[in-house]
């Protein structure tokens, strides 16, 4: 069995849509012969030999779209570990949708049974990119659409992840880059199955709109805060509601302690009342916290300070096999509930303790600002919610009061 594939590099543009295509006057072709105009006969060319089929079934169309989108989702979530120099970065790669006009042109070119790229495949809506693939067998038509699309995707092993930000033309990766191109939104394909001599050939043409592989442009917009360690990423951004929830829960707990209403403690009774002002949100602190959360590394970073704050940090993670069931309140409450282990006498002179450090930072009296980040991701069958909150000025200074008592 032999397989062949090739690529054409094209620019990206968007042309106004019209339901009635005048194929011989597609402006973006710039004088090049448009395939539908050049080959008005919808039948198979004589070059095809003994024709089995020149039409994709509905099932094959669905298969093509599904396989493309599965591969795009894999890369988007940061799960593709292959590459020339490391795994591929996660990023913004939306799903593709079928476009009948792109498919019509792709099918007309496939009907010519010419393994190469046509001169112009643009429609009135799209300036189109193209991938082609052909595989042959001596014992029948056993090649699937998945087989052919996978040939394109497997070029990822040759892809330098550094080139995602600035596309570099390469015969070794061009099919892959078009397949995952971030601004491509639509696809349409055609197929020719024909016998030539002793060989049963399956020739697939897929056209993409808008076309990809524009030199120097990003293959897709990477998300610099999403690490491959996260697995399948659900979210790496707090919603406005979650930000408000975080502030409210922190300030409710701080107010409870400040008013002397927290009766739990280890040793000498309840926590004393004191001067614990409410926290306000700080975007700079939050940006650093989000960057660390997005590494999905359950530990503390080495330095989280900003130009205005020396920052402290609390981290928490909860996982479930049934979905993302942990709220921001759940995670913050884990920190606060360390109060039951906190000796009220240590409020006057802080003593480091791994069993109470989250609580003491949460209620630290000189801390005035907070900024947090989150990563929600699936790994090993577990749905994990990882929260990082940075605080400024930082707390947990040994020998200092946790807060001024009243």
Tab-separated table of C-alpha atoms in Angstrom:
chain	number	residue	atom	x	y	z
A	1	UNK	CA	0.000	0.000	0.000
A	2	UNK	CA	1.275	3.436	-0.838
A	3	UNK	CA	0.128	6.850	0.296
A	4	UNK	CA	0.760	10.306	-1.019
A	5	UNK	CA	-0.130	13.765	0.176
A	6	UNK	CA	0.698	17.366	-0.626
A	7	UNK	CA	-0.059	20.954	0.372
A	8	UNK	CA	-0.646	24.367	-1.117
A	9	UNK	CA	0.079	27.488	0.925
A	10	UNK	CA	-2.535	30.178	0.513
A	11	UNK	CA	-3.417	33.516	2.065
A	12	UNK	CA	-6.386	34.298	4.276
A	13	UNK	CA	-9.228	36.586	3.306
A	14	UNK	CA	-12.994	36.780	3.650
A	15	UNK	CA	-15.202	37.468	0.644
A	16	UNK	CA	-18.822	38.572	0.794
A	17	UNK	CA	-21.297	35.721	0.615
A	18	UNK	CA	-23.794	35.209	-2.182
A	19	UNK	CA	-26.086	32.196	-2.494
A	20	UNK	CA	-25.816	32.249	-6.300
A	21	UNK	CA	-22.203	31.579	-7.218
A	22	UNK	CA	-20.818	32.993	-10.434
A	23	UNK	CA	-17.848	30.650	-10.533
A	24	UNK	CA	-16.148	32.310	-13.490
A	25	UNK	CA	-16.047	35.693	-11.767
A	26	UNK	CA	-14.682	35.007	-8.281
A	27	UNK	CA	-12.783	38.212	-7.574
A	28	UNK	CA	-10.223	36.690	-5.198
A	29	UNK	CA	-8.981	34.301	-7.899
A	30	UNK	CA	-7.202	37.291	-9.460
A	31	UNK	CA	-7.404	35.934	-12.979
A	32	UNK	CA	-6.553	32.328	-12.093
A	33	UNK	CA	-9.022	29.737	-13.403
A	34	UNK	CA	-11.570	28.835	-10.732
A	35	UNK	CA	-12.035	25.059	-10.601
A	36	UNK	CA	-15.808	25.083	-11.176
A	37	UNK	CA	-15.391	27.347	-14.186
A	38	UNK	CA	-12.439	25.412	-15.591
A	39	UNK	CA	-14.192	22.053	-15.260
A	40	UNK	CA	-17.921	22.619	-15.913
A	41	UNK	CA	-18.585	18.886	-16.376
A	42	UNK	CA	-19.655	17.442	-12.991
A	43	UNK	CA	-18.649	13.929	-13.997
A	44	UNK	CA	-15.382	12.065	-13.467
A	45	UNK	CA	-12.502	12.844	-15.800
A	46	UNK	CA	-11.096	10.193	-18.110
A	47	UNK	CA	-7.926	10.209	-15.998
A	48	UNK	CA	-9.855	8.427	-13.250
A	49	UNK	CA	-10.075	5.153	-15.147
A	50	UNK	CA	-12.624	2.774	-13.635
A	51	UNK	CA	-14.700	4.908	-11.252
A	52	UNK	CA	-16.239	3.451	-8.118
A	53	UNK	CA	-17.576	6.676	-6.575
A	54	UNK	CA	-17.241	10.451	-6.877
A	55	UNK	CA	-19.437	11.417	-3.934
A	56	UNK	CA	-19.090	11.431	-0.180
A	57	UNK	CA	-21.837	9.710	1.771
A	58	UNK	CA	-23.514	11.638	4.579
A	59	UNK	CA	-21.778	9.329	7.021
A	60	UNK	CA	-18.388	10.143	5.486
A	61	UNK	CA	-19.091	13.873	5.688
A	62	UNK	CA	-19.925	13.515	9.363
A	63	UNK	CA	-16.822	11.405	9.887
A	64	UNK	CA	-14.590	14.040	8.296
A	65	UNK	CA	-16.012	16.859	10.418
A	66	UNK	CA	-15.865	14.779	13.600
A	67	UNK	CA	-12.274	13.639	13.101
A	68	UNK	CA	-11.131	17.176	12.296
A	69	UNK	CA	-12.848	18.546	15.381
A	70	UNK	CA	-11.525	15.777	17.628
A	71	UNK	CA	-7.991	16.575	16.527
A	72	UNK	CA	-8.557	20.326	16.879
A	73	UNK	CA	-9.966	19.836	20.380
A	74	UNK	CA	-6.993	17.677	21.347
A	75	UNK	CA	-4.553	20.407	20.401
A	76	UNK	CA	-6.717	23.185	21.859
A	77	UNK	CA	-6.752	21.492	25.261
A	78	UNK	CA	-2.979	21.027	25.324
A	79	UNK	CA	-3.160	17.233	25.150
A	80	UNK	CA	-0.974	16.790	22.062
A	81	UNK	CA	2.442	15.827	23.422
A	82	UNK	CA	4.177	15.249	20.085
A	83	UNK	CA	6.265	17.809	18.281
A	84	UNK	CA	9.747	18.681	17.135
A	85	UNK	CA	11.020	20.137	20.382
A	86	UNK	CA	8.087	19.477	22.707
A	87	UNK	CA	4.326	19.164	22.866
A	88	UNK	CA	1.955	21.591	21.195
A	89	UNK	CA	0.664	24.516	23.272
A	90	UNK	CA	-3.012	24.807	24.101
A	91	UNK	CA	-4.973	27.547	22.386
A	92	UNK	CA	-8.107	28.879	20.777
A	93	UNK	CA	-9.130	26.441	18.021
A	94	UNK	CA	-12.893	26.479	17.386
A	95	UNK	CA	-14.767	23.563	15.793
A	96	UNK	CA	-15.274	23.408	12.034
A	97	UNK	CA	-18.641	23.410	10.235
A	98	UNK	CA	-19.504	21.930	6.865
A	99	UNK	CA	-19.859	24.330	3.955
A	100	UNK	CA	-21.589	23.064	0.804
A	101	UNK	CA	-19.878	25.528	-1.544
A	102	UNK	CA	-16.419	24.585	-0.323
A	103	UNK	CA	-17.438	20.947	-0.707
A	104	UNK	CA	-18.773	21.471	-4.218
A	105	UNK	CA	-15.451	22.901	-5.386
A	106	UNK	CA	-13.469	20.213	-3.562
A	107	UNK	CA	-15.562	17.481	-5.189
A	108	UNK	CA	-15.138	18.994	-8.660
A	109	UNK	CA	-11.353	18.938	-8.200
A	110	UNK	CA	-11.368	15.406	-6.782
A	111	UNK	CA	-13.286	14.334	-9.916
A	112	UNK	CA	-10.263	15.183	-12.050
A	113	UNK	CA	-8.206	12.445	-10.326
A	114	UNK	CA	-5.177	14.713	-10.581
A	115	UNK	CA	-2.975	14.530	-7.504
A	116	UNK	CA	-2.005	18.147	-7.046
A	117	UNK	CA	-3.609	21.436	-6.101
A	118	UNK	CA	-6.025	23.359	-8.282
A	119	UNK	CA	-5.239	26.950	-9.248
A	120	UNK	CA	-8.151	28.618	-7.479
A	121	UNK	CA	-10.713	26.997	-5.184
A	122	UNK	CA	-12.166	30.193	-3.674
A	123	UNK	CA	-15.883	30.748	-3.241
A	124	UNK	CA	-17.682	34.075	-2.951
A	125	UNK	CA	-17.578	33.636	0.822
A	126	UNK	CA	-14.113	32.181	1.382
A	127	UNK	CA	-10.574	32.405	0.096
A	128	UNK	CA	-9.888	28.736	0.623
A	129	UNK	CA	-7.025	26.560	1.786
A	130	UNK	CA	-6.676	22.928	0.798
A	131	UNK	CA	-5.400	19.558	1.961
A	132	UNK	CA	-5.211	16.546	-0.348
A	133	UNK	CA	-4.421	12.925	0.369
A	134	UNK	CA	-4.478	9.672	-1.582
A	135	UNK	CA	-3.962	6.082	-0.543
A	136	UNK	CA	-4.011	2.993	-2.712
A	137	UNK	CA	-4.508	-0.700	-2.063
A	138	UNK	CA	-4.343	-3.759	-4.264
A	139	UNK	CA	-7.260	-5.559	-2.627
A	140	UNK	CA	-10.132	-3.037	-2.508
A	141	UNK	CA	-11.386	0.264	-1.129
A	142	UNK	CA	-10.489	-0.183	2.529
A	143	UNK	CA	-9.191	3.315	3.226
A	144	UNK	CA	-11.431	5.392	5.507
A	145	UNK	CA	-11.783	9.140	5.772
A	146	UNK	CA	-10.276	8.871	9.246
A	147	UNK	CA	-7.201	7.182	7.780
A	148	UNK	CA	-6.616	10.044	5.367
A	149	UNK	CA	-7.271	12.882	7.819
A	150	UNK	CA	-5.004	11.166	10.357
A	151	UNK	CA	-2.172	11.253	7.788
A	152	UNK	CA	-2.448	15.035	7.840
A	153	UNK	CA	-2.669	15.302	11.601
A	154	UNK	CA	0.317	13.024	12.221
A	155	UNK	CA	2.574	15.688	10.747
A	156	UNK	CA	2.360	17.180	14.239
A	157	UNK	CA	5.423	15.115	15.119
A	158	UNK	CA	7.423	17.420	12.816
A	159	UNK	CA	5.889	20.618	14.187
A	160	UNK	CA	8.114	22.911	16.235
A	161	UNK	CA	5.754	24.309	18.898
A	162	UNK	CA	7.624	27.609	18.730
A	163	UNK	CA	6.272	28.063	15.202
A	164	UNK	CA	2.676	28.151	16.419
A	165	UNK	CA	3.002	31.869	17.094
A	166	UNK	CA	4.529	32.601	13.677
A	167	UNK	CA	3.734	30.126	10.908
A	168	UNK	CA	6.715	28.887	8.913
A	169	UNK	CA	6.014	27.172	5.585
A	170	UNK	CA	7.061	23.536	5.591
A	171	UNK	CA	6.188	20.572	3.388
A	172	UNK	CA	6.504	18.415	6.506
A	173	UNK	CA	3.801	20.173	8.558
A	174	UNK	CA	1.545	22.106	6.165
A	175	UNK	CA	-1.381	19.685	6.287
A	176	UNK	CA	-1.301	19.660	10.069
A	177	UNK	CA	-1.185	23.450	10.357
A	178	UNK	CA	-4.145	23.895	7.995
A	179	UNK	CA	-6.076	21.251	9.911
A	180	UNK	CA	-5.675	23.128	13.230
A	181	UNK	CA	-5.572	26.690	11.860
A	182	UNK	CA	-7.350	28.824	14.431
A	183	UNK	CA	-9.195	31.253	12.142
A	184	UNK	CA	-10.504	28.504	9.853
A	185	UNK	CA	-14.163	27.892	10.644
A	186	UNK	CA	-15.566	25.863	7.728
A	187	UNK	CA	-14.676	22.795	5.720
A	188	UNK	CA	-15.987	21.075	2.616
A	189	UNK	CA	-14.541	17.955	1.008
A	190	UNK	CA	-14.846	15.694	-1.998
A	191	UNK	CA	-13.656	12.191	-2.816
A	192	UNK	CA	-12.848	10.062	-5.820
A	193	UNK	CA	-12.615	6.293	-5.519
A	194	UNK	CA	-11.323	4.716	-8.691
A	195	UNK	CA	-9.317	1.773	-9.982
A	196	UNK	CA	-6.193	2.390	-11.993
A	197	UNK	CA	-4.454	-0.734	-13.165
A	198	UNK	CA	-4.368	-3.064	-10.190
A	199	UNK	CA	-4.691	-0.265	-7.640
A	200	UNK	CA	-7.843	0.811	-5.824
A	201	UNK	CA	-7.348	4.532	-5.139
A	202	UNK	CA	-9.103	6.776	-2.603
A	203	UNK	CA	-8.378	10.443	-3.241
A	204	UNK	CA	-9.643	12.993	-0.695
A	205	UNK	CA	-9.728	16.765	-1.215
A	206	UNK	CA	-10.686	19.065	1.670
A	207	UNK	CA	-11.092	22.814	1.231
A	208	UNK	CA	-11.015	25.153	4.227
A	209	UNK	CA	-12.417	28.599	4.770
A	210	UNK	CA	-10.920	30.963	5.564
A	211	UNK	CA	-7.712	29.312	4.368
A	212	UNK	CA	-4.757	28.914	6.682
A	213	UNK	CA	-0.976	28.685	6.386
A	214	UNK	CA	-0.384	32.410	6.057
A	215	UNK	CA	3.374	32.926	6.566
A	216	UNK	CA	4.169	34.790	9.756
A	217	UNK	CA	0.628	34.594	11.113
A	218	UNK	CA	-0.150	32.548	14.230
A	219	UNK	CA	-1.356	29.009	13.528
A	220	UNK	CA	-3.762	29.684	16.372
A	221	UNK	CA	-3.876	32.008	19.339
A	222	UNK	CA	-2.063	30.263	22.148
A	223	UNK	CA	-3.138	30.568	25.710
A	224	UNK	CA	0.112	31.267	27.560
A	225	UNK	CA	-1.554	30.427	30.850
A	226	UNK	CA	-2.535	26.878	29.914
A	227	UNK	CA	0.152	24.275	30.598
A	228	UNK	CA	0.165	20.802	29.072
A	229	UNK	CA	0.233	19.425	32.632
A	230	UNK	CA	-3.406	20.442	32.970
A	231	UNK	CA	-4.686	17.754	30.601
A	232	UNK	CA	-8.075	18.626	29.118
A	233	UNK	CA	-8.786	22.220	30.092
A	234	UNK	CA	-12.329	23.292	30.854
A	235	UNK	CA	-11.592	26.830	32.043
A	236	UNK	CA	-8.630	28.974	33.041
A	237	UNK	CA	-10.501	32.125	33.905
A	238	UNK	CA	-12.657	33.233	36.799
A	239	UNK	CA	-16.060	34.580	35.898
A	240	UNK	CA	-17.086	37.953	37.302
A	241	UNK	CA	-19.537	36.106	39.545
A	242	UNK	CA	-16.760	33.890	40.889
A	243	UNK	CA	-14.561	36.916	41.590
A	244	UNK	CA	-17.368	38.530	43.559
A	245	UNK	CA	-17.991	35.256	45.379
A	246	UNK	CA	-14.332	35.022	46.397
A	247	UNK	CA	-14.273	38.563	47.770
A	248	UNK	CA	-17.586	38.163	49.561
A	249	UNK	CA	-16.683	34.875	51.231
A	250	UNK	CA	-13.292	36.191	52.339
A	251	UNK	CA	-14.840	39.333	53.783
A	252	UNK	CA	-17.648	37.416	55.496
A	253	UNK	CA	-15.098	35.214	57.248
A	254	UNK	CA	-12.899	38.202	58.124
A	255	UNK	CA	-15.918	40.049	59.547
A	256	UNK	CA	-16.912	37.016	61.598
A	257	UNK	CA	-13.512	36.874	63.269
A	258	UNK	CA	-13.275	40.664	63.628
A	259	UNK	CA	-16.579	40.722	65.515
A	260	UNK	CA	-15.480	37.976	67.923
A	261	UNK	CA	-18.108	35.532	66.667
A	262	UNK	CA	-15.707	32.705	65.788
A	263	UNK	CA	-15.941	30.314	68.730
A	264	UNK	CA	-13.647	27.600	67.405
A	265	UNK	CA	-9.971	27.306	68.231
A	266	UNK	CA	-7.293	25.044	69.591
A	267	UNK	CA	-6.532	25.699	73.216
A	268	UNK	CA	-7.569	28.869	74.946
A	269	UNK	CA	-11.095	29.329	73.641
A	270	UNK	CA	-12.555	31.347	70.805
A	271	UNK	CA	-10.713	33.723	68.508
A	272	UNK	CA	-10.448	37.269	69.847
A	273	UNK	CA	-12.128	40.155	68.067
A	274	UNK	CA	-9.893	42.526	66.200
A	275	UNK	CA	-9.193	45.005	63.438
A	276	UNK	CA	-9.561	43.063	60.162
A	277	UNK	CA	-10.567	45.333	57.262
A	278	UNK	CA	-12.375	44.027	54.156
A	279	UNK	CA	-10.333	42.988	51.109
A	280	UNK	CA	-10.604	44.555	47.666
A	281	UNK	CA	-9.735	42.988	44.311
A	282	UNK	CA	-6.379	43.727	42.669
A	283	UNK	CA	-6.019	42.910	38.963
A	284	UNK	CA	-2.217	42.764	39.029
A	285	UNK	CA	-2.189	40.292	41.886
A	286	UNK	CA	-4.909	38.296	40.114
A	287	UNK	CA	-2.944	38.157	36.855
A	288	UNK	CA	-0.025	36.508	38.628
A	289	UNK	CA	-2.326	34.128	40.499
A	290	UNK	CA	-4.032	33.092	37.251
A	291	UNK	CA	-0.721	32.477	35.540
A	292	UNK	CA	0.311	30.129	38.346
A	293	UNK	CA	-3.060	28.365	38.542
A	294	UNK	CA	-2.828	27.653	34.840
A	295	UNK	CA	0.333	25.592	35.336
A	296	UNK	CA	-1.809	23.033	37.221
A	297	UNK	CA	1.073	22.502	39.629
A	298	UNK	CA	-0.260	22.061	43.145
A	299	UNK	CA	2.472	23.898	45.001
A	300	UNK	CA	3.541	27.473	45.655
A	301	UNK	CA	5.377	29.509	43.018
A	302	UNK	CA	8.780	30.954	43.848
A	303	UNK	CA	7.856	34.625	43.567
A	304	UNK	CA	4.407	36.163	43.083
A	305	UNK	CA	5.193	39.782	43.983
A	306	UNK	CA	4.029	42.730	41.888
A	307	UNK	CA	5.538	46.211	41.639
A	308	UNK	CA	3.296	47.402	44.483
A	309	UNK	CA	2.811	44.327	46.647
A	310	UNK	CA	4.842	41.609	48.327
A	311	UNK	CA	2.275	38.887	48.020
A	312	UNK	CA	1.219	35.946	50.136
A	313	UNK	CA	-0.609	32.939	48.725
A	314	UNK	CA	-3.225	30.284	49.468
A	315	UNK	CA	-3.851	27.327	47.155
A	316	UNK	CA	-6.581	24.697	47.179
A	317	UNK	CA	-7.699	21.915	44.867
A	318	UNK	CA	-10.645	19.547	44.880
A	319	UNK	CA	-11.372	16.739	42.434
A	320	UNK	CA	-14.436	14.699	41.614
A	321	UNK	CA	-15.128	11.865	39.200
A	322	UNK	CA	-18.587	13.195	38.275
A	323	UNK	CA	-17.908	16.797	37.232
A	324	UNK	CA	-16.913	20.218	38.490
A	325	UNK	CA	-18.832	20.266	41.780
A	326	UNK	CA	-16.514	22.516	43.820
A	327	UNK	CA	-17.485	26.164	44.206
A	328	UNK	CA	-15.175	28.999	45.175
A	329	UNK	CA	-16.914	29.018	48.545
A	330	UNK	CA	-16.098	25.335	49.061
A	331	UNK	CA	-12.397	25.921	48.472
A	332	UNK	CA	-12.114	29.059	50.615
A	333	UNK	CA	-14.010	27.350	53.417
A	334	UNK	CA	-11.338	24.645	53.421
A	335	UNK	CA	-8.803	27.360	54.272
A	336	UNK	CA	-10.995	29.028	56.866
A	337	UNK	CA	-11.875	25.800	58.662
A	338	UNK	CA	-8.258	25.541	59.800
A	339	UNK	CA	-9.441	27.945	62.532
A	340	UNK	CA	-10.354	24.920	64.640
A	341	UNK	CA	-6.627	24.143	64.925
A	342	UNK	CA	-5.562	27.746	65.570
A	343	UNK	CA	-4.530	28.693	69.094
A	344	UNK	CA	-6.093	32.102	69.870
A	345	UNK	CA	-2.966	33.067	71.818
A	346	UNK	CA	-0.980	32.987	68.578
A	347	UNK	CA	-2.985	35.942	67.259
A	348	UNK	CA	-0.667	38.215	69.268
A	349	UNK	CA	2.538	36.707	67.890
A	350	UNK	CA	2.232	34.515	64.810
A	351	UNK	CA	3.827	31.076	64.866
A	352	UNK	CA	4.223	29.229	61.604
A	353	UNK	CA	2.103	26.082	61.379
A	354	UNK	CA	1.284	24.166	58.180
A	355	UNK	CA	-2.052	23.230	59.728
A	356	UNK	CA	-3.265	26.830	60.107
A	357	UNK	CA	-1.327	28.918	57.575
A	358	UNK	CA	-4.229	29.266	55.121
A	359	UNK	CA	-6.523	30.538	57.869
A	360	UNK	CA	-4.009	33.052	59.236
A	361	UNK	CA	-3.352	34.506	55.759
A	362	UNK	CA	-7.088	34.712	55.113
A	363	UNK	CA	-7.662	36.865	58.223
A	364	UNK	CA	-4.295	38.680	58.302
A	365	UNK	CA	-5.068	42.189	59.470
A	366	UNK	CA	-2.578	44.111	57.304
A	367	UNK	CA	-3.639	42.378	54.106
A	368	UNK	CA	-5.902	44.684	52.102
A	369	UNK	CA	-5.997	43.259	48.567
A	370	UNK	CA	-6.643	39.931	46.922
A	371	UNK	CA	-6.440	38.522	43.407
A	372	UNK	CA	-7.122	34.945	42.406
A	373	UNK	CA	-6.970	32.556	39.472
A	374	UNK	CA	-8.482	29.184	38.710
A	375	UNK	CA	-7.900	26.141	36.530
A	376	UNK	CA	-10.660	23.643	35.872
A	377	UNK	CA	-9.414	20.608	34.020
A	378	UNK	CA	-9.883	16.875	33.468
A	379	UNK	CA	-6.973	14.521	34.008
A	380	UNK	CA	-6.996	10.795	34.603
A	381	UNK	CA	-10.784	10.728	34.816
A	382	UNK	CA	-10.890	13.402	37.542
A	383	UNK	CA	-12.540	16.806	37.240
A	384	UNK	CA	-10.249	19.163	39.183
A	385	UNK	CA	-10.790	22.724	40.356
A	386	UNK	CA	-7.555	24.415	41.394
A	387	UNK	CA	-7.786	27.828	43.065
A	388	UNK	CA	-4.858	30.171	43.692
A	389	UNK	CA	-5.352	33.371	45.715
A	390	UNK	CA	-2.584	35.921	46.173
A	391	UNK	CA	-2.728	38.515	48.949
A	392	UNK	CA	-1.127	41.915	49.347
A	393	UNK	CA	0.525	42.867	51.545
A	394	UNK	CA	1.377	39.291	52.447
A	395	UNK	CA	0.652	37.779	55.832
A	396	UNK	CA	2.100	35.018	58.007
A	397	UNK	CA	5.080	37.008	59.280
A	398	UNK	CA	6.565	35.111	62.205
A	399	UNK	CA	6.383	37.063	65.452
A	400	UNK	CA	3.949	39.682	64.162
A	401	UNK	CA	0.305	39.859	65.219
A	402	UNK	CA	-2.144	38.114	62.900
A	403	UNK	CA	-4.348	41.141	63.498
A	404	UNK	CA	-4.673	43.855	66.129
A	405	UNK	CA	-7.063	42.679	68.814
A	406	UNK	CA	-9.655	44.957	70.395
